[in-house]
Coordinates of C-alpha atoms in Angstrom, one line a residue:
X1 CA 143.7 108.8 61.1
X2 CA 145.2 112.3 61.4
X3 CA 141.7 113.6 62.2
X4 CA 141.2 111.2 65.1
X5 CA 144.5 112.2 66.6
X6 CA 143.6 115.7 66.4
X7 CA 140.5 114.9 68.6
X8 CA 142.2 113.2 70.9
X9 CA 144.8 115.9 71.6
X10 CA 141.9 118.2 72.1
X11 CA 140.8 116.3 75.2
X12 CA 142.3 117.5 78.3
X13 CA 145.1 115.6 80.3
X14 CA 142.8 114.2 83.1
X15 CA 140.6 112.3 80.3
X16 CA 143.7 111.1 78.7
X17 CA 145.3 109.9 81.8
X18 CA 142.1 108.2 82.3
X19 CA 142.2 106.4 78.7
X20 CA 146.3 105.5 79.6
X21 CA 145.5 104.1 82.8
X22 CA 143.2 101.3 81.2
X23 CA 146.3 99.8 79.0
X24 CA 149.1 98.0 80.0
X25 CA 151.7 100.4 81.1
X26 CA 154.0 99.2 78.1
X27 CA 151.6 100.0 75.8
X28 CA 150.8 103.3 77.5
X29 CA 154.9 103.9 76.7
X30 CA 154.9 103.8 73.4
X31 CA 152.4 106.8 72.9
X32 CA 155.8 108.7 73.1
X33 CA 155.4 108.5 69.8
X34 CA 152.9 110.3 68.9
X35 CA 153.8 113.9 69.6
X36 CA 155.6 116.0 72.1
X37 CA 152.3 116.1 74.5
X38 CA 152.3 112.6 74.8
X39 CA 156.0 112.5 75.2
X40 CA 155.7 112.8 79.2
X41 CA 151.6 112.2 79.8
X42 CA 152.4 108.1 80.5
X43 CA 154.7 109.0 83.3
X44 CA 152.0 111.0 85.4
X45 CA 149.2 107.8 85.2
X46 CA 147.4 106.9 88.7
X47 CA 147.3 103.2 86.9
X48 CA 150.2 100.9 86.7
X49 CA 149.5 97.8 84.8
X50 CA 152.4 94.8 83.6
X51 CA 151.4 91.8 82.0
X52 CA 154.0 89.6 82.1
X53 CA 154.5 86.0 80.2
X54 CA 157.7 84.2 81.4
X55 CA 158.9 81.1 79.7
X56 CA 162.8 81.3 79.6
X57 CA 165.4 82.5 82.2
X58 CA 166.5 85.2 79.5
X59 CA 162.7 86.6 78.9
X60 CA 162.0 86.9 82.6
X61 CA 165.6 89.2 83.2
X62 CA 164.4 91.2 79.8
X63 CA 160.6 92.1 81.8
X64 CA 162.7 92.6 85.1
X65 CA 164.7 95.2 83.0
X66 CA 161.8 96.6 81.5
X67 CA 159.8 96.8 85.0
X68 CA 162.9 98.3 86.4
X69 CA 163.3 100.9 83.9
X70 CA 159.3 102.3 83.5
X71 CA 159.6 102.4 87.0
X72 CA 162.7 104.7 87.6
X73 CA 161.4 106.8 84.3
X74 CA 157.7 107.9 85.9
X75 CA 157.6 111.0 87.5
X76 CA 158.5 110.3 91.3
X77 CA 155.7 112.7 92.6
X78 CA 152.9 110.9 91.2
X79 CA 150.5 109.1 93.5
X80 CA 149.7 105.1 92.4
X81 CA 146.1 104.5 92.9
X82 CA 145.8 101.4 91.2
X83 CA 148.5 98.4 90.7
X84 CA 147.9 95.4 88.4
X85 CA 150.4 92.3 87.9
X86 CA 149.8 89.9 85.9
X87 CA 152.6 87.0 85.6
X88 CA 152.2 83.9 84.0
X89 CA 154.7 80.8 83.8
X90 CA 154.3 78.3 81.9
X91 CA 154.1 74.5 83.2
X92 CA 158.1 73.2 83.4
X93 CA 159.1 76.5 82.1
X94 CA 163.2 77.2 83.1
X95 CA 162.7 80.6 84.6
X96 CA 164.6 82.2 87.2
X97 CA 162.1 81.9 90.3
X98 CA 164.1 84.7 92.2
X99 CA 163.9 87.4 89.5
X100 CA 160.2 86.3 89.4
X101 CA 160.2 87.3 93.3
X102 CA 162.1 90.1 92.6
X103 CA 159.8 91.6 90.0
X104 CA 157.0 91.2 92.8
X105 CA 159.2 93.0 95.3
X106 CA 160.2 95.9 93.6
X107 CA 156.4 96.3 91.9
X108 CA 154.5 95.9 95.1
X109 CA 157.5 98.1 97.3
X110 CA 157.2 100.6 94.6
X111 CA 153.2 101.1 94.7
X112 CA 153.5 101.2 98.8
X113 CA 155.4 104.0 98.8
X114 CA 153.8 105.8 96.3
X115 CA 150.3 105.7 98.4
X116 CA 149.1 102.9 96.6
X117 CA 145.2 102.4 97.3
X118 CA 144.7 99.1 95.5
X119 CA 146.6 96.0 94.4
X120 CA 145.6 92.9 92.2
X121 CA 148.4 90.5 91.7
X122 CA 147.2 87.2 89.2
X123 CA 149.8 84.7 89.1
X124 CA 149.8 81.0 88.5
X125 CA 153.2 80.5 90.7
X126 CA 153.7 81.4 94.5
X127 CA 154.6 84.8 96.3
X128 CA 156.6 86.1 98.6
X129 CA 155.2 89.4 99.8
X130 CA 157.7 91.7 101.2
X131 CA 157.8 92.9 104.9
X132 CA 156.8 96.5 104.1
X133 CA 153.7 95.2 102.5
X134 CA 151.8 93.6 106.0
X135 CA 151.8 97.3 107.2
X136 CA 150.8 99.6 104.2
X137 CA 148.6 102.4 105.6
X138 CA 146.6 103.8 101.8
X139 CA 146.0 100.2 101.1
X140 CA 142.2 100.2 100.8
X141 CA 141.8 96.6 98.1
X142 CA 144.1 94.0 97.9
X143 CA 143.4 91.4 95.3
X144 CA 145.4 88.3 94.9
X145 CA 144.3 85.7 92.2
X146 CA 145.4 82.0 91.3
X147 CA 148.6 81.9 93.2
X148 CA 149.2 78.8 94.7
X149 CA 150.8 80.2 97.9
X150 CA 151.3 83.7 99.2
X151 CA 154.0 83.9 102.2
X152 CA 153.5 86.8 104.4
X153 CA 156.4 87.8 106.9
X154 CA 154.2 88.6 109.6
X155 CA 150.5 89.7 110.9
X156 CA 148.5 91.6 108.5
X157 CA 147.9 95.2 109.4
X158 CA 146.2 96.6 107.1
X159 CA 144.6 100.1 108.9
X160 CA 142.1 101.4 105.6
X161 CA 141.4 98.4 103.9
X162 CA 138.4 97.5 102.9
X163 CA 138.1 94.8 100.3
X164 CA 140.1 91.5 100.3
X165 CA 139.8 88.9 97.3
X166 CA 141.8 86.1 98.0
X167 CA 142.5 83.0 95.4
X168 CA 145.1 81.6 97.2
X169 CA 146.3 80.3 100.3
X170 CA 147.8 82.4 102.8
X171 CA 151.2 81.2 104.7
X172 CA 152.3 83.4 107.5
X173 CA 156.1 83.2 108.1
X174 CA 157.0 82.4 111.7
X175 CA 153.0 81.3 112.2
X176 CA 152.0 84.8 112.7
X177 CA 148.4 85.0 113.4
X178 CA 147.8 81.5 111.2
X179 CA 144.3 80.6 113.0
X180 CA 142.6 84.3 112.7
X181 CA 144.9 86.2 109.8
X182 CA 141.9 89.0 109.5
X183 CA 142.2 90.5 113.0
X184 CA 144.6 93.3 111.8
X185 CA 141.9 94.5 109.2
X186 CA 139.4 96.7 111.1
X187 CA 137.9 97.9 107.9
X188 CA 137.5 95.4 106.4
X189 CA 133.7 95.3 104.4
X190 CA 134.3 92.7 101.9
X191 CA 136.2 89.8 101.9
X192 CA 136.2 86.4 99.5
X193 CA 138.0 83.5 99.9
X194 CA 138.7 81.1 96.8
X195 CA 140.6 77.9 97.6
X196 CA 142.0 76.1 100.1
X197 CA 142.7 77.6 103.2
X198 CA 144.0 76.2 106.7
X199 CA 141.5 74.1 108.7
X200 CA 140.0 76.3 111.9
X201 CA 139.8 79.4 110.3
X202 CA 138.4 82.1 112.4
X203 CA 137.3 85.3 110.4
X204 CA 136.7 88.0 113.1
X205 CA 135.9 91.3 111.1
X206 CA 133.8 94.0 113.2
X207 CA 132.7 96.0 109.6
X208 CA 132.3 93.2 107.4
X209 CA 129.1 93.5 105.3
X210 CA 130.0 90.7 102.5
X211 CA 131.1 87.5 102.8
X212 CA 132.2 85.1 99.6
X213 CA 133.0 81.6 100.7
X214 CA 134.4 78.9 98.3
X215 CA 136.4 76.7 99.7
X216 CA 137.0 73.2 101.2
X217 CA 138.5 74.3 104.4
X218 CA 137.1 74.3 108.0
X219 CA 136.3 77.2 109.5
X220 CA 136.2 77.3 113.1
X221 CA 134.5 80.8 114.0
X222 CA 132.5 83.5 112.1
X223 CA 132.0 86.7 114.2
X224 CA 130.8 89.3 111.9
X225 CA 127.9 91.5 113.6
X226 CA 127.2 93.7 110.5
X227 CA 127.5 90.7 108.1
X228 CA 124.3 91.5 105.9
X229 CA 125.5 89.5 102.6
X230 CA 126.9 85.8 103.0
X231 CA 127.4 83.5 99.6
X232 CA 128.9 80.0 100.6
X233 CA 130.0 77.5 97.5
X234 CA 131.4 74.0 98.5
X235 CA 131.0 70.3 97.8
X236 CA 130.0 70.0 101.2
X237 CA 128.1 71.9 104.6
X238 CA 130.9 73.3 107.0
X239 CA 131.0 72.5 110.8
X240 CA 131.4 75.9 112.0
X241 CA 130.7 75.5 115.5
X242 CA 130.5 79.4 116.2
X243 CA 128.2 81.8 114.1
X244 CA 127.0 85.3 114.9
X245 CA 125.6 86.9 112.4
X246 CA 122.5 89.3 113.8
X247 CA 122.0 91.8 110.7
X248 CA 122.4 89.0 108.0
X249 CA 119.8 89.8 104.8
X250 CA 120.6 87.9 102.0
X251 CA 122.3 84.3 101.9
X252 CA 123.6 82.5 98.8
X253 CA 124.2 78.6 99.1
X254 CA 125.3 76.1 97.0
X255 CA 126.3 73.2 98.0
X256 CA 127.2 70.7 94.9
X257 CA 127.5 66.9 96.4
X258 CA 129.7 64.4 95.0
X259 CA 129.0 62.0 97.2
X260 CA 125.5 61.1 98.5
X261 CA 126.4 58.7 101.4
X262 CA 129.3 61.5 102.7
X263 CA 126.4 64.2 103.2
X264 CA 123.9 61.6 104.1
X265 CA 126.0 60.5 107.2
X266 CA 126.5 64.1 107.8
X267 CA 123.1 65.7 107.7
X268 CA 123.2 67.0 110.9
X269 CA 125.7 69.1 109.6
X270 CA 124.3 70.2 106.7
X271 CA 120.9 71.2 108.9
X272 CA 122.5 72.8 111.4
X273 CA 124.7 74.6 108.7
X274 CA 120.9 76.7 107.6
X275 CA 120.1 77.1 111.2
X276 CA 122.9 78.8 111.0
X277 CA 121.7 81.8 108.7
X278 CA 118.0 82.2 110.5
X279 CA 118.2 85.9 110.1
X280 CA 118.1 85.8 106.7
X281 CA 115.3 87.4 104.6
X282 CA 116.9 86.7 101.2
X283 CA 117.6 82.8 100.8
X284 CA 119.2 81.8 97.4
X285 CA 119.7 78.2 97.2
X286 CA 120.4 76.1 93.9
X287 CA 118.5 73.0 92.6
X288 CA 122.4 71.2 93.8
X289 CA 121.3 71.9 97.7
X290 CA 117.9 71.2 97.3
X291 CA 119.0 67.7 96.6
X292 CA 121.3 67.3 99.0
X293 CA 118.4 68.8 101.4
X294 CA 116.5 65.9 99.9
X295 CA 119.4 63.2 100.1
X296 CA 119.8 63.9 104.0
X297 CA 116.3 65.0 104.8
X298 CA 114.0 61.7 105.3
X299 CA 111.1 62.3 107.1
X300 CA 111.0 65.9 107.4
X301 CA 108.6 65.9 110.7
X302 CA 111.5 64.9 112.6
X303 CA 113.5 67.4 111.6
X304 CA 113.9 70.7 113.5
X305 CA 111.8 73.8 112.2
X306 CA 111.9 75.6 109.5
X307 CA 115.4 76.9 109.1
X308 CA 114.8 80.8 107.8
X309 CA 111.9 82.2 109.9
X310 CA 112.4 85.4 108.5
X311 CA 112.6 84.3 104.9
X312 CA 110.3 87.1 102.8
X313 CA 111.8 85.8 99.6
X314 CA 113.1 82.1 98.5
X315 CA 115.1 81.8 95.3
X316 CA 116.0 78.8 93.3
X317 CA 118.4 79.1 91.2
X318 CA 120.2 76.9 88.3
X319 CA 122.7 74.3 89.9
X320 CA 126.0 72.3 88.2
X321 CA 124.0 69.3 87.9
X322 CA 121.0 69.9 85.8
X323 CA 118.6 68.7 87.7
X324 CA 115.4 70.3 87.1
X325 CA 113.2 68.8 89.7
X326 CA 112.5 69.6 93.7
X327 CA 110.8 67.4 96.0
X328 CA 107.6 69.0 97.8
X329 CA 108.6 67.6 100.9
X330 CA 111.7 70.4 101.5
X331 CA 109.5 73.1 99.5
X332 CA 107.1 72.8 102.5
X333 CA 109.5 72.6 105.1
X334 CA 111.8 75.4 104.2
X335 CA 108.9 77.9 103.7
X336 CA 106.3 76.0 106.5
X337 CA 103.6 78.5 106.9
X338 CA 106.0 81.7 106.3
X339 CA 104.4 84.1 104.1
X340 CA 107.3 84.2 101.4
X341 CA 107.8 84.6 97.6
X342 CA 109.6 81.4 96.2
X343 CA 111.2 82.1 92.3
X344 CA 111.8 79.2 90.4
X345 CA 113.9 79.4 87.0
X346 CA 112.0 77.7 84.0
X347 CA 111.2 74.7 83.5
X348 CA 111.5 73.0 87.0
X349 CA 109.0 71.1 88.5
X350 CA 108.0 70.2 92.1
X351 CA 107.2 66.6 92.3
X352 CA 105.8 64.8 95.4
X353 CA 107.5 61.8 95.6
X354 CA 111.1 61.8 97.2
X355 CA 113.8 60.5 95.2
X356 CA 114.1 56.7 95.0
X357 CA 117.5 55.3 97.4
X358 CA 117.2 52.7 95.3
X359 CA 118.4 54.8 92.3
X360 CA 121.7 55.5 94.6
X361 CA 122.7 51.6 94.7
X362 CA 122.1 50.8 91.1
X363 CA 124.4 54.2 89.6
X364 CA 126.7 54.3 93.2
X365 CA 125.6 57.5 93.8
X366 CA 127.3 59.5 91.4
X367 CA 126.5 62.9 90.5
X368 CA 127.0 62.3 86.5
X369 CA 124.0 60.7 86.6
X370 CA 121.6 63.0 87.4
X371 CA 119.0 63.7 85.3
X372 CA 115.9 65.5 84.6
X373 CA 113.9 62.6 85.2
X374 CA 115.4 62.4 89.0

């Protein structure tokens, strides 16, 4: 034991600020301990990292005390590069909801104005951002994760940054830029949404290059001209009436039915939805929205043309369902007589024969009862 320690105080201080800034800043306190070097190393770490569990009023003061006081005892003249929160409640816990809010405040306000390049908040209650946050100029990834609401005081504008992950729904006090919330992001490259999110979205993002949707919510517009990645996860196809994506490469679909006779009446949708994406030269789609392709599809001769022209490579990958089979029908029409590479994970076969409506009445549809033999 002694001999590992002595290693590890031979490393110089960058490497063991490094190794501090992967544990949870409590943790990274009590290396006090260990000798007079490590007495004041925890203060100067880039990382800042509280995982908090909450289940009495009494516990959540005690971490508000804590936060509060490894906060005011780090050394004021080091930068925050990274901030990580994670707070979890338990169901019909009897917290106090405004020192919960409070411990968000004073984290978040702290990292802000200590040139904070990237936060990830994951919290299974709702948050209240405060009003310096919408404005934050070293912001460059902002991560928020199973929050059931985050209230913003106003319009996001967020100058530098670059990567949004959003599990969560956003609320915008005063309706502040409700219907296009991503205008204020001019660098924006990355952004996925996860959840529910207000119906006529419109994501206007001049930079983006990725795009992760999965979601149940309309959205109204996409206008991303240097969109080259797109991945789109729903139970359904969207109606987005406006699309421009010129430079898009790869596209990711999967749409997972749970009702037949919803995407049946709705097929035009759904085939106007991969018109959408003709630019593509990647296409992943799952054995799920090949069988929604072949719920909807009927006679495929009256349906428009092939709906990737520029399709060099066809993957299909493994859906939620199981199903191992694919009708030859939408194999032909979705490659036509495109020279492309179709990938098919193991043990699927392509059958001939389109799936038997008569097999919907007798099971009502449902997707539980799917199986290989489909």
């Amino acid at each position: 034991m002694e001999e590992e320690r002595d290693r590890m105080n031979q490393l110089p201080d960058d490497i063991l600020l490094l190794i501090l800034g992967k544990m949870d800043t409590f943790e990274a306190v009590k290396t006090t301990i260990l000798s007079h070097r490590w007495k004041h190393l925890w203060r100067l770490v880039p990382s800042l990292r509280f995982h908090l569990s909450c289940d009495s009023k009494d516990l959540t003061i005690r971490f508000s005390h804590l936060v509060s006081r490894c906060l005011s005892h780090r050394d004021s003249a080091a930068a925050v590069h990274d901030f990580h929160l994670s707070l979890d409640v338990p169901r019909f816990s009897l917290v106090d909801y405004e020192f919960l809010d409070e411990i968000v405040e004073e984290c978040v306000l702290y990292a802000i104005n200590h040139d904070v390049q990237s936060i990830r908040v994951d919290t299974n209650q709702s948050l209240t951002l405060p009003v310096a946050f919408i404005s934050c100029k070293t912001l460059q990834e902002l991560d928020l994760r199973r929050s059931y609401l985050v209230y913003v005081p106003g319009r996001l504008s967020l100058p530098n940054l670059k990567t949004l992950y959003l599990e969560t729904g956003f609320f915008f006090r005063g309706n502040h830029n409700e219907v296009e919330p991503f205008s204020g992001l001019p660098e924006l490259e990355k952004l996925t949404l996860i959840g529910s999110f207000k119906n006529g979205l419109v994501i206007k993002a001049p930079k983006l290059r990725v795009l992760e949707i999965t979601t149940t919510c309309v959205v109204k517009e996409i206008y991303t001209p240097l969109l080259t990645s797109f991945r789109y996860e729903s139970d359904r196809a969207w109606k987005c009436a406006t699309v421009n994506l010129p430079m898009l490469e790869q596209v990711h679909l999967d749409i997972y039915l749970t009702n037949p006779w919803y995407n049946y009446r709705h097929h035009i949708h759904f085939v106007k939805m991969l018109h959408q994406f003709e630019t593509a030269t990647i296409v992943s789609l799952t054995l799920d929205t090949l069988r929604v392709l072949e719920f909807n599809g009927g006679p495929f001769e009256q349906t428009p043309p092939p709906p990737f022209p520029n399709m060099k490579c066809l993957k299909v990958i493994e859906g939620r369902h199981g199903i191992r089979t694919v009708f030859q029908g939408v194999m032909n029409y979705l490659t036509g007589t495109l020279y492309s590479e179709v990938e098919f994970p193991p043990n699927v076969t392509v059958v001939e024969q389109i799936f038997d409506i008569d097999y919907y009445e007798q099971y009502g549809g449902s997707d539980s009862n799917y199986t290989d033999s489909d």
